[in-house]
Amino acid sequence: MNSRIQQHGVANAGMMLVISAPSGTGKSTLIRRLTAEFKAFAFSISCTTRAPRPGEADGREYHFLTREEFERRRESGYFAEWAEVYGNFYGTPRQATVDLLNAGRDIIFDIDVQGARQLKENLGQGCYVFVFPPSREALERRLTGRGTDSPETIARRLAEARKEISDSHWFDYWIVNDDLSQAYEQLRSIYLAEKVRPAYQQAWRDALSRQWGER
Ligand code: ADP
Ligand code: 5GP
């Protein structure tokens, strides 16, 4: 989609696409589809104090840190946002985010509601999408069906979901992930529409103006 811009060697500003949803809603499934279709997306690699799951590699899914190291970085202002989620700390490295945006890369974030709010306040930009499950029952079924969580963890995630849903009012977009294909169509439409906002096309527009001798 950026071929016209790349042809002229003009990098536009990168866009932050921030996606939050109660655990089990299908957020990772939607993000995987989007990054498979739009391969230029950068994924924001968070730091976490949770242990790696089988198949996860340090520096790929997450940067895995001790609690002490996380706290040290947090105190030094290393994170653009951080939150405690299900008993572990998670945070988004600020400099890596800013560097990617300045290089014109679009970044996708999979972060919780508290973190998304902080990101909006601290960086003052981005598109914020909240994904809802179609019902409480469907959410429970998906959490159980995924087979990665104990019944206690599932109960805790369902209780958390209630809070997350009640904190979702400030997001830019709401998607209900009932039919996956439809939810995906909505997500990719949001991305494509946001990308043509003037804020993300300033460099291209300025380069065009210069062809008329404007500065
Ligand atoms: P999250 O990242 O939000 O925790 P996942 O993407 O891991 O959720 O999805 C949770 C489970 O629900 C997975 O087993 C996934 O295949 C399934 N799932 C995702 N979207 C749908 C959907 N629209 N309908 C039915 N099942 C879905
Ligand atoms: P998981 O441990 O299952 O990978 O992620 C658990 C939760 O932490 C998910 O809701 C995910 O969105 C959230 N999360 C992952 N990275 C970050 C982060 O950097 N900041 C915040 N605030 N939440 C995160």
mmCIF file of C-alpha atoms in Angstrom, residues 94-176:
data_model
loop_
_atom_site.group_PDB
_atom_site.id
_atom_site.type_symbol
_atom_site.label_atom_id
_atom_site.label_comp_id
_atom_site.label_asym_id
_atom_site.label_seq_id
_atom_site.Cartn_x
_atom_site.Cartn_y
_atom_site.Cartn_z
ATOM 1 C CA ARG A 94 9.820 4.109 24.903
ATOM 2 C CA GLN A 95 12.932 4.620 22.749
ATOM 3 C CA ALA A 96 12.344 1.596 20.523
ATOM 4 C CA THR A 97 8.823 2.879 19.834
ATOM 5 C CA VAL A 98 9.947 6.407 19.003
ATOM 6 C CA ASP A 99 12.766 5.114 16.748
ATOM 7 C CA LEU A 100 10.380 2.914 14.745
ATOM 8 C CA LEU A 101 7.873 5.760 14.323
ATOM 9 C CA ASN A 102 10.593 8.161 13.190
ATOM 10 C CA ALA A 103 11.722 5.574 10.649
ATOM 11 C CA GLY A 104 8.167 5.656 9.241
ATOM 12 C CA ARG A 105 7.208 2.194 10.489
ATOM 13 C CA ASP A 106 3.678 1.306 11.575
ATOM 14 C CA ILE A 107 3.643 -0.497 14.908
ATOM 15 C CA ILE A 108 1.044 -2.834 16.331
ATOM 16 C CA PHE A 109 0.635 -3.062 20.107
ATOM 17 C CA ASP A 110 -1.019 -5.856 22.051
ATOM 18 C CA ILE A 111 -1.362 -4.287 25.486
ATOM 19 C CA ASP A 112 -3.903 -4.152 28.289
ATOM 20 C CA VAL A 113 -6.412 -1.354 28.857
ATOM 21 C CA GLN A 114 -4.434 0.448 31.584
ATOM 22 C CA GLY A 115 -1.320 0.423 29.405
ATOM 23 C CA ALA A 116 -3.201 1.615 26.327
ATOM 24 C CA ARG A 117 -4.527 4.587 28.267
ATOM 25 C CA GLN A 118 -1.038 5.528 29.475
ATOM 26 C CA LEU A 119 0.359 5.194 25.966
ATOM 27 C CA LYS A 120 -2.235 7.643 24.663
ATOM 28 C CA GLU A 121 -1.477 10.092 27.487
ATOM 29 C CA ASN A 122 2.308 9.766 27.274
ATOM 30 C CA LEU A 123 2.826 9.679 23.502
ATOM 31 C CA GLY A 124 -0.313 11.623 22.482
ATOM 32 C CA GLN A 125 -0.914 9.701 19.274
ATOM 33 C CA GLY A 126 -2.136 6.432 17.831
ATOM 34 C CA CYS A 127 -5.316 4.609 16.969
ATOM 35 C CA TYR A 128 -6.896 2.693 19.844
ATOM 36 C CA VAL A 129 -9.097 -0.324 19.139
ATOM 37 C CA PHE A 130 -10.985 -2.329 21.752
ATOM 38 C CA VAL A 131 -12.168 -5.809 20.815
ATOM 39 C CA PHE A 132 -15.205 -7.283 22.622
ATOM 40 C CA PRO A 133 -16.223 -10.925 22.868
ATOM 41 C CA PRO A 134 -19.793 -11.480 21.620
ATOM 42 C CA SER A 135 -20.893 -12.728 25.068
ATOM 43 C CA ARG A 136 -19.587 -13.816 28.459
ATOM 44 C CA GLU A 137 -20.384 -17.389 27.568
ATOM 45 C CA ALA A 138 -18.433 -17.237 24.276
ATOM 46 C CA LEU A 139 -15.446 -15.744 26.116
ATOM 47 C CA GLU A 140 -15.483 -18.566 28.643
ATOM 48 C CA ARG A 141 -15.747 -21.107 25.821
ATOM 49 C CA ARG A 142 -12.774 -19.580 23.979
ATOM 50 C CA LEU A 143 -10.625 -19.456 27.112
ATOM 51 C CA THR A 144 -11.447 -23.098 27.856
ATOM 52 C CA GLY A 145 -11.062 -24.154 24.205
ATOM 53 C CA ARG A 146 -7.631 -22.547 23.879
ATOM 54 C CA GLY A 147 -6.406 -25.086 26.429
ATOM 55 C CA THR A 148 -3.580 -22.917 27.808
ATOM 56 C CA ASP A 149 -5.100 -21.887 31.153
ATOM 57 C CA SER A 150 -6.182 -23.649 34.378
ATOM 58 C CA PRO A 151 -9.806 -23.299 35.598
ATOM 59 C CA GLU A 152 -8.565 -20.829 38.293
ATOM 60 C CA THR A 153 -6.803 -18.694 35.687
ATOM 61 C CA ILE A 154 -9.897 -18.757 33.477
ATOM 62 C CA ALA A 155 -12.087 -17.622 36.397
ATOM 63 C CA ARG A 156 -9.646 -14.783 37.101
ATOM 64 C CA ARG A 157 -9.529 -13.715 33.440
ATOM 65 C CA LEU A 158 -13.333 -13.683 33.265
ATOM 66 C CA ALA A 159 -13.482 -11.478 36.359
ATOM 67 C CA GLU A 160 -10.849 -9.144 34.835
ATOM 68 C CA ALA A 161 -12.852 -8.993 31.581
ATOM 69 C CA ARG A 162 -15.686 -7.246 33.365
ATOM 70 C CA LYS A 163 -13.371 -4.435 34.503
ATOM 71 C CA GLU A 164 -11.726 -4.127 31.095
ATOM 72 C CA ILE A 165 -15.100 -3.866 29.351
ATOM 73 C CA SER A 166 -16.207 -1.129 31.732
ATOM 74 C CA ASP A 167 -12.947 0.795 31.023
ATOM 75 C CA SER A 168 -13.361 0.606 27.224
ATOM 76 C CA HIS A 169 -15.394 3.818 26.729
ATOM 77 C CA TRP A 170 -12.475 6.020 25.624
ATOM 78 C CA PHE A 171 -11.211 3.858 22.730
ATOM 79 C CA ASP A 172 -11.444 5.176 19.135
ATOM 80 C CA TYR A 173 -13.046 2.004 17.764
ATOM 81 C CA TRP A 174 -15.024 -0.937 19.133
ATOM 82 C CA ILE A 175 -15.041 -4.257 17.300
ATOM 83 C CA VAL A 176 -17.094 -7.292 18.333
#
